[in-house]
Amino acid sequence: MAEWAEIADGVWQARYQPLDVSIGLVRGEHGLLLVDTRCGPAEAGEIVADVARLRQGDIRWVVNTHAHYDHTFGNQLFAPTATIYGHHRIAAHFRDYEAAELAGRPDVVLTPPHVPVEAVLELDLGGRSVRLLALPPGHTDTDLVVHVPDVGCWIVGDVVEESGPPQAGPDAFPQSWPHALRVLADMIGPHELVVPGHGRVVDRAFVLAQAALLEPAPPPATP
């Protein structure tokens, strides 16, 4: 069980162990939008139980911020009753990168998004619009962020990480990651909230600082 913190009106963050994974929840008049699903059906079941205790409604929409197992391997639990959205490259990423992780998780059925997002998609939750925006390659080539404009809140996945250094695996794009972060920062208002994939809520300044941290070192000067 994790504690859900209401970080803005009708927007919650929970930080689940292991891995300190951020899970987001957004309330509309027609139901709840869940952001990311953890590592498998058992962990996704914990989310369902915790959300039920909030008594805010039913999960009708699910968004994956990127393809990694700790954010998508719980999708199968939600697929029968909710519409799942995510970057249009998630299915290919599952095929190309997640076989090794899947081998150790026999209870997981890879479940790509029902609705692939190529650029920008707006969802009407009832009295509240939420925007899904695909980013340039960075942490992966499947990064997608969720913007809740009426309360100035962004849920961004692992393109931003706070509780540890940014993690770059074989599917990362370190040369273009800083650019992806600057693209994101250009959309974030100075007083808006940013929920990273791991860690506490941050802001635009943190996103820009992470972009600077990830900038490749300049080549040594020639004598």
PDB file of C-alpha atoms in Angstrom:
ATOM      1  CA  MET A   1       0.000   0.000   0.000  1.00  0.00           C
ATOM      2  CA  ALA A   2       1.194   3.513  -0.823  1.00  0.00           C
ATOM      3  CA  GLU A   3       0.075   6.901   0.422  1.00  0.00           C
ATOM      4  CA  TRP A   4      -1.678   9.035  -2.187  1.00  0.00           C
ATOM      5  CA  ALA A   5      -0.846  12.743  -1.929  1.00  0.00           C
ATOM      6  CA  GLU A   6      -3.233  15.216  -3.580  1.00  0.00           C
ATOM      7  CA  ILE A   7      -0.676  17.532  -5.181  1.00  0.00           C
ATOM      8  CA  ALA A   8      -3.268  19.684  -6.984  1.00  0.00           C
ATOM      9  CA  ASP A   9      -7.058  19.758  -7.098  1.00  0.00           C
ATOM     10  CA  GLY A  10      -8.102  16.310  -8.288  1.00  0.00           C
ATOM     11  CA  VAL A  11      -4.530  15.167  -9.062  1.00  0.00           C
ATOM     12  CA  TRP A  12      -2.685  12.623  -6.906  1.00  0.00           C
ATOM     13  CA  GLN A  13       0.782  11.083  -6.790  1.00  0.00           C
ATOM     14  CA  ALA A  14       1.700   7.810  -5.085  1.00  0.00           C
ATOM     15  CA  ARG A  15       5.295   6.585  -4.726  1.00  0.00           C
ATOM     16  CA  TYR A  16       5.482   2.790  -4.760  1.00  0.00           C
ATOM     17  CA  GLN A  17       8.296   0.528  -3.672  1.00  0.00           C
ATOM     18  CA  PRO A  18      10.312  -1.125  -5.003  1.00  0.00           C
ATOM     19  CA  LEU A  19      11.991   1.459  -7.235  1.00  0.00           C
ATOM     20  CA  ASP A  20      10.120   4.513  -5.854  1.00  0.00           C
ATOM     21  CA  VAL A  21       7.896   4.550  -8.946  1.00  0.00           C
ATOM     22  CA  SER A  22       5.552   7.520  -9.302  1.00  0.00           C
ATOM     23  CA  ILE A  23       1.972   6.650 -10.176  1.00  0.00           C
ATOM     24  CA  GLY A  24      -0.378   9.491 -11.083  1.00  0.00           C
ATOM     25  CA  LEU A  25      -4.137   9.827 -10.832  1.00  0.00           C
ATOM     26  CA  VAL A  26      -6.334  12.541 -12.365  1.00  0.00           C
ATOM     27  CA  ARG A  27     -10.033  12.952 -11.589  1.00  0.00           C
ATOM     28  CA  GLY A  28     -12.686  14.078 -14.057  1.00  0.00           C
ATOM     29  CA  GLU A  29     -16.464  14.066 -13.857  1.00  0.00           C
ATOM     30  CA  HIS A  30     -16.576  10.875 -15.952  1.00  0.00           C
ATOM     31  CA  GLY A  31     -13.953   8.915 -14.034  1.00  0.00           C
ATOM     32  CA  LEU A  32     -10.263   8.611 -13.238  1.00  0.00           C
ATOM     33  CA  LEU A  33      -7.185   8.642 -15.443  1.00  0.00           C
ATOM     34  CA  LEU A  34      -4.290   6.528 -14.135  1.00  0.00           C
ATOM     35  CA  VAL A  35      -0.712   7.243 -15.168  1.00  0.00           C
ATOM     36  CA  ASP A  36       1.483   4.098 -15.317  1.00  0.00           C
ATOM     37  CA  THR A  37       0.775   0.609 -13.999  1.00  0.00           C
ATOM     38  CA  ARG A  38       3.920  -0.734 -12.230  1.00  0.00           C
ATOM     39  CA  CYS A  39       5.742  -4.057 -12.722  1.00  0.00           C
ATOM     40  CA  GLY A  40       3.013  -6.666 -13.150  1.00  0.00           C
ATOM     41  CA  PRO A  41      -0.568  -7.659 -12.378  1.00  0.00           C
ATOM     42  CA  ALA A  42       0.013  -8.158  -8.644  1.00  0.00           C
ATOM     43  CA  GLU A  43       1.482  -4.666  -8.242  1.00  0.00           C
ATOM     44  CA  ALA A  44      -1.254  -3.242 -10.476  1.00  0.00           C
ATOM     45  CA  GLY A  45      -3.757  -4.900  -8.157  1.00  0.00           C
ATOM     46  CA  GLU A  46      -2.282  -2.908  -5.277  1.00  0.00           C
ATOM     47  CA  ILE A  47      -2.950   0.266  -7.269  1.00  0.00           C
ATOM     48  CA  VAL A  48      -6.572  -0.782  -7.831  1.00  0.00           C
ATOM     49  CA  ALA A  49      -7.072  -1.445  -4.119  1.00  0.00           C
ATOM     50  CA  ASP A  50      -5.442   1.831  -3.099  1.00  0.00           C
ATOM     51  CA  VAL A  51      -7.469   3.851  -5.614  1.00  0.00           C
ATOM     52  CA  ALA A  52     -10.670   2.198  -4.380  1.00  0.00           C
ATOM     53  CA  ARG A  53      -9.879   3.440  -0.872  1.00  0.00           C
ATOM     54  CA  LEU A  54      -9.731   7.009  -2.204  1.00  0.00           C
ATOM     55  CA  ARG A  55     -13.422   6.745  -3.240  1.00  0.00           C
ATOM     56  CA  GLN A  56     -12.951   9.105  -6.192  1.00  0.00           C
ATOM     57  CA  GLY A  57     -14.466   6.983  -8.973  1.00  0.00           C
ATOM     58  CA  ASP A  58     -13.494   4.269 -11.430  1.00  0.00           C
ATOM     59  CA  ILE A  59     -10.350   4.104 -13.572  1.00  0.00           C
ATOM     60  CA  ARG A  60     -11.526   4.665 -17.154  1.00  0.00           C
ATOM     61  CA  TRP A  61      -8.281   5.752 -18.810  1.00  0.00           C
ATOM     62  CA  VAL A  62      -4.668   4.604 -18.406  1.00  0.00           C
ATOM     63  CA  VAL A  63      -1.610   6.377 -19.795  1.00  0.00           C
ATOM     64  CA  ASN A  64       1.893   4.899 -20.087  1.00  0.00           C
ATOM     65  CA  THR A  65       4.660   7.516 -19.854  1.00  0.00           C
ATOM     66  CA  HIS A  66       7.108   5.153 -21.586  1.00  0.00           C
ATOM     67  CA  ALA A  67       7.636   1.470 -22.307  1.00  0.00           C
ATOM     68  CA  HIS A  68       9.765   0.298 -19.366  1.00  0.00           C
ATOM     69  CA  TYR A  69       8.520  -2.648 -17.344  1.00  0.00           C
ATOM     70  CA  ASP A  70       8.079  -0.746 -14.074  1.00  0.00           C
ATOM     71  CA  HIS A  71       5.582   1.562 -15.800  1.00  0.00           C
ATOM     72  CA  THR A  72       3.731  -0.812 -18.181  1.00  0.00           C
ATOM     73  CA  PHE A  73       3.815  -4.448 -17.062  1.00  0.00           C
ATOM     74  CA  GLY A  74       0.612  -3.958 -15.061  1.00  0.00           C
ATOM     75  CA  ASN A  75      -1.347  -2.914 -18.168  1.00  0.00           C
ATOM     76  CA  GLN A  76      -3.076  -6.265 -18.575  1.00  0.00           C
ATOM     77  CA  LEU A  77      -5.090  -5.749 -15.388  1.00  0.00           C
ATOM     78  CA  PHE A  78      -6.678  -2.557 -16.721  1.00  0.00           C
ATOM     79  CA  ALA A  79      -7.130  -3.532 -20.381  1.00  0.00           C
ATOM     80  CA  PRO A  80     -10.617  -5.086 -20.013  1.00  0.00           C
ATOM     81  CA  THR A  81     -12.209  -2.000 -18.431  1.00  0.00           C
ATOM     82  CA  ALA A  82     -10.081   1.040 -19.328  1.00  0.00           C
ATOM     83  CA  THR A  83      -8.660   2.517 -22.518  1.00  0.00           C
ATOM     84  CA  ILE A  84      -4.850   2.522 -22.476  1.00  0.00           C
ATOM     85  CA  TYR A  85      -2.898   5.302 -24.202  1.00  0.00           C
ATOM     86  CA  GLY A  86       0.827   5.537 -24.860  1.00  0.00           C
ATOM     87  CA  HIS A  87       3.540   6.431 -27.325  1.00  0.00           C
ATOM     88  CA  HIS A  88       3.103   4.808 -30.723  1.00  0.00           C
ATOM     89  CA  ARG A  89       6.500   3.064 -30.436  1.00  0.00           C
ATOM     90  CA  ILE A  90       5.725   1.147 -27.240  1.00  0.00           C
ATOM     91  CA  ALA A  91       4.702  -2.048 -29.046  1.00  0.00           C
ATOM     92  CA  ALA A  92       7.982  -2.080 -31.000  1.00  0.00           C
ATOM     93  CA  HIS A  93       9.929  -1.360 -27.815  1.00  0.00           C
ATOM     94  CA  PHE A  94       8.288  -4.315 -26.087  1.00  0.00           C
ATOM     95  CA  ARG A  95       9.418  -6.529 -28.952  1.00  0.00           C
ATOM     96  CA  ASP A  96      12.965  -5.162 -29.137  1.00  0.00           C
ATOM     97  CA  TYR A  97      13.919  -4.632 -25.483  1.00  0.00           C
ATOM     98  CA  GLU A  98      11.659  -6.247 -22.891  1.00  0.00           C
ATOM     99  CA  ALA A  99      12.104  -9.973 -23.621  1.00  0.00           C
ATOM    100  CA  ALA A 100      14.721 -10.473 -20.891  1.00  0.00           C
ATOM    101  CA  GLU A 101      12.614  -8.731 -18.247  1.00  0.00           C
ATOM    102  CA  LEU A 102       9.530 -10.636 -19.346  1.00  0.00           C
ATOM    103  CA  ALA A 103      11.310 -13.987 -19.002  1.00  0.00           C
ATOM    104  CA  GLY A 104      11.477 -13.532 -15.238  1.00  0.00           C
ATOM    105  CA  ARG A 105       7.818 -12.542 -14.925  1.00  0.00           C
ATOM    106  CA  PRO A 106       5.635 -15.447 -16.110  1.00  0.00           C
ATOM    107  CA  ASP A 107       2.480 -13.741 -14.826  1.00  0.00           C
ATOM    108  CA  VAL A 108       2.879 -10.782 -17.210  1.00  0.00           C
ATOM    109  CA  VAL A 109       1.109 -10.588 -20.566  1.00  0.00           C
ATOM    110  CA  LEU A 110       2.621  -7.733 -22.550  1.00  0.00           C
ATOM    111  CA  THR A 111      -0.210  -5.325 -23.252  1.00  0.00           C
ATOM    112  CA  PRO A 112       0.622  -2.376 -25.502  1.00  0.00           C
ATOM    113  CA  PRO A 113      -1.592   0.707 -25.510  1.00  0.00           C
ATOM    114  CA  HIS A 114      -4.966   0.476 -27.209  1.00  0.00           C
ATOM    115  CA  VAL A 115      -4.501   4.007 -28.575  1.00  0.00           C
ATOM    116  CA  PRO A 116      -1.006   4.879 -29.878  1.00  0.00           C
ATOM    117  CA  VAL A 117      -0.118   8.577 -29.609  1.00  0.00           C
ATOM    118  CA  GLU A 118       2.152  10.024 -32.299  1.00  0.00           C
ATOM    119  CA  ALA A 119       2.158  13.705 -31.351  1.00  0.00           C
ATOM    120  CA  VAL A 120      -0.545  15.346 -29.206  1.00  0.00           C
ATOM    121  CA  LEU A 121      -3.862  13.934 -28.026  1.00  0.00           C
ATOM    122  CA  GLU A 122      -6.463  15.658 -25.849  1.00  0.00           C
ATOM    123  CA  LEU A 123      -8.735  13.643 -23.581  1.00  0.00           C
ATOM    124  CA  ASP A 124     -12.003  14.885 -22.106  1.00  0.00           C
ATOM    125  CA  LEU A 125     -12.422  13.431 -18.623  1.00  0.00           C
ATOM    126  CA  GLY A 126     -15.644  15.352 -18.049  1.00  0.00           C
ATOM    127  CA  GLY A 127     -15.199  18.941 -16.917  1.00  0.00           C
ATOM    128  CA  ARG A 128     -11.448  18.586 -17.360  1.00  0.00           C
ATOM    129  CA  SER A 129      -9.195  18.244 -20.402  1.00  0.00           C
ATOM    130  CA  VAL A 130      -5.888  16.404 -20.245  1.00  0.00           C
ATOM    131  CA  ARG A 131      -3.226  16.586 -22.949  1.00  0.00           C
ATOM    132  CA  LEU A 132      -0.877  13.733 -23.899  1.00  0.00           C
ATOM    133  CA  LEU A 133       2.292  14.868 -25.665  1.00  0.00           C
ATOM    134  CA  ALA A 134       4.940  12.625 -27.241  1.00  0.00           C
ATOM    135  CA  LEU A 135       8.497  13.880 -26.677  1.00  0.00           C
ATOM    136  CA  PRO A 136      11.612  13.570 -28.834  1.00  0.00           C
ATOM    137  CA  PRO A 137      13.855  10.588 -27.944  1.00  0.00           C
ATOM    138  CA  GLY A 138      15.468  10.878 -24.526  1.00  0.00           C
ATOM    139  CA  HIS A 139      15.135   8.366 -21.698  1.00  0.00           C
ATOM    140  CA  THR A 140      13.653   6.150 -24.437  1.00  0.00           C
ATOM    141  CA  ASP A 141      12.068   6.743 -27.825  1.00  0.00           C
ATOM    142  CA  THR A 142       8.671   6.132 -26.189  1.00  0.00           C
ATOM    143  CA  ASP A 143       8.546   9.086 -23.785  1.00  0.00           C
ATOM    144  CA  LEU A 144       5.158  10.759 -23.388  1.00  0.00           C
ATOM    145  CA  VAL A 145       3.984  13.323 -20.845  1.00  0.00           C
ATOM    146  CA  VAL A 146       0.593  14.125 -19.341  1.00  0.00           C
ATOM    147  CA  HIS A 147      -0.467  17.748 -18.849  1.00  0.00           C
ATOM    148  CA  VAL A 148      -3.396  18.801 -16.673  1.00  0.00           C
ATOM    149  CA  PRO A 149      -3.695  22.460 -17.720  1.00  0.00           C
ATOM    150  CA  ASP A 150      -6.395  23.667 -15.323  1.00  0.00           C
ATOM    151  CA  VAL A 151      -4.167  23.015 -12.298  1.00  0.00           C
ATOM    152  CA  GLY A 152      -0.766  23.448 -13.957  1.00  0.00           C
ATOM    153  CA  CYS A 153       0.462  19.902 -13.399  1.00  0.00           C
ATOM    154  CA  TRP A 154       2.682  17.659 -15.541  1.00  0.00           C
ATOM    155  CA  ILE A 155       3.209  13.905 -15.047  1.00  0.00           C
ATOM    156  CA  VAL A 156       6.283  13.092 -17.096  1.00  0.00           C
ATOM    157  CA  GLY A 157       7.709   9.636 -16.376  1.00  0.00           C
ATOM    158  CA  ASP A 158      11.409   8.860 -16.379  1.00  0.00           C
ATOM    159  CA  VAL A 159      12.460  11.599 -18.770  1.00  0.00           C
ATOM    160  CA  VAL A 160      12.820  13.367 -15.385  1.00  0.00           C
ATOM    161  CA  GLU A 161      13.997  11.543 -12.247  1.00  0.00           C
ATOM    162  CA  GLU A 162      14.420  13.061  -8.786  1.00  0.00           C
ATOM    163  CA  SER A 163      15.122  10.305  -6.256  1.00  0.00           C
ATOM    164  CA  GLY A 164      18.244   9.163  -8.092  1.00  0.00           C
ATOM    165  CA  PRO A 165      20.356  10.101 -11.093  1.00  0.00           C
ATOM    166  CA  PRO A 166      18.748   9.770 -14.535  1.00  0.00           C
ATOM    167  CA  GLN A 167      18.948   6.155 -15.705  1.00  0.00           C
ATOM    168  CA  ALA A 168      20.214   5.539 -19.235  1.00  0.00           C
ATOM    169  CA  GLY A 169      19.938   1.973 -20.497  1.00  0.00           C
ATOM    170  CA  PRO A 170      20.684   0.539 -23.939  1.00  0.00           C
ATOM    171  CA  ASP A 171      17.424   2.019 -25.209  1.00  0.00           C
ATOM    172  CA  ALA A 172      18.271   5.586 -24.134  1.00  0.00           C
ATOM    173  CA  PHE A 173      19.267   8.466 -26.385  1.00  0.00           C
ATOM    174  CA  PRO A 174      21.842  10.369 -24.313  1.00  0.00           C
ATOM    175  CA  GLN A 175      22.811  12.744 -27.110  1.00  0.00           C
ATOM    176  CA  SER A 176      19.247  13.984 -27.597  1.00  0.00           C
ATOM    177  CA  TRP A 177      17.921  13.615 -24.035  1.00  0.00           C
ATOM    178  CA  PRO A 178      18.902  17.198 -23.064  1.00  0.00           C
ATOM    179  CA  HIS A 179      17.008  18.470 -26.103  1.00  0.00           C
ATOM    180  CA  ALA A 180      13.915  16.491 -25.091  1.00  0.00           C
ATOM    181  CA  LEU A 181      14.089  18.059 -21.637  1.00  0.00           C
ATOM    182  CA  ARG A 182      14.400  21.557 -23.073  1.00  0.00           C
ATOM    183  CA  VAL A 183      11.391  20.895 -25.320  1.00  0.00           C
ATOM    184  CA  LEU A 184       9.485  19.845 -22.202  1.00  0.00           C
ATOM    185  CA  ALA A 185      10.703  22.823 -20.159  1.00  0.00           C
ATOM    186  CA  ASP A 186       9.576  25.218 -22.885  1.00  0.00           C
ATOM    187  CA  MET A 187       6.000  23.983 -22.340  1.00  0.00           C
ATOM    188  CA  ILE A 188       6.058  24.173 -18.529  1.00  0.00           C
ATOM    189  CA  GLY A 189       4.978  27.364 -16.798  1.00  0.00           C
ATOM    190  CA  PRO A 190       7.200  28.849 -14.059  1.00  0.00           C
ATOM    191  CA  HIS A 191       4.748  27.888 -11.299  1.00  0.00           C
ATOM    192  CA  GLU A 192       3.573  24.536 -12.670  1.00  0.00           C
ATOM    193  CA  LEU A 193       4.219  21.217 -10.927  1.00  0.00           C
ATOM    194  CA  VAL A 194       6.214  18.359 -12.449  1.00  0.00           C
ATOM    195  CA  VAL A 195       5.784  14.758 -11.274  1.00  0.00           C
ATOM    196  CA  PRO A 196       8.908  12.753 -12.224  1.00  0.00           C
ATOM    197  CA  GLY A 197       8.976   9.039 -12.901  1.00  0.00           C
ATOM    198  CA  HIS A 198      10.750   8.461  -9.593  1.00  0.00           C
ATOM    199  CA  GLY A 199      10.823  10.866  -6.673  1.00  0.00           C
ATOM    200  CA  ARG A 200       9.148  13.964  -5.288  1.00  0.00           C
ATOM    201  CA  VAL A 201       7.313  16.678  -7.193  1.00  0.00           C
ATOM    202  CA  VAL A 202       9.664  19.196  -8.840  1.00  0.00           C
ATOM    203  CA  ASP A 203       9.392  22.221 -11.134  1.00  0.00           C
ATOM    204  CA  ARG A 204      10.587  23.696 -14.423  1.00  0.00           C
ATOM    205  CA  ALA A 205      13.910  24.771 -12.910  1.00  0.00           C
ATOM    206  CA  PHE A 206      14.632  21.163 -11.951  1.00  0.00           C
ATOM    207  CA  VAL A 207      13.888  20.009 -15.507  1.00  0.00           C
ATOM    208  CA  LEU A 208      16.335  22.567 -16.904  1.00  0.00           C
ATOM    209  CA  ALA A 209      18.965  21.571 -14.333  1.00  0.00           C
ATOM    210  CA  GLN A 210      18.598  17.937 -15.372  1.00  0.00           C
ATOM    211  CA  ALA A 211      19.009  18.951 -19.017  1.00  0.00           C
ATOM    212  CA  ALA A 212      22.255  20.720 -18.111  1.00  0.00           C
ATOM    213  CA  LEU A 213      23.434  17.685 -16.134  1.00  0.00           C
ATOM    214  CA  LEU A 214      22.897  15.421 -19.132  1.00  0.00           C
ATOM    215  CA  GLU A 215      24.612  17.672 -21.669  1.00  0.00           C
ATOM    216  CA  PRO A 216      27.561  15.842 -23.249  1.00  0.00           C
ATOM    217  CA  ALA A 217      30.939  17.137 -22.158  1.00  0.00           C
ATOM    218  CA  PRO A 218      32.525  19.399 -24.775  1.00  0.00           C
ATOM    219  CA  PRO A 219      35.440  17.885 -26.684  1.00  0.00           C
ATOM    220  CA  PRO A 220      38.871  18.785 -25.328  1.00  0.00           C
ATOM    221  CA  ALA A 221      40.409  21.863 -26.842  1.00  0.00           C
ATOM    222  CA  THR A 222      43.051  21.188 -29.449  1.00  0.00           C
ATOM    223  CA  PRO A 223      46.479  22.586 -28.601  1.00  0.00           C
TER     224      PRO A 223
END
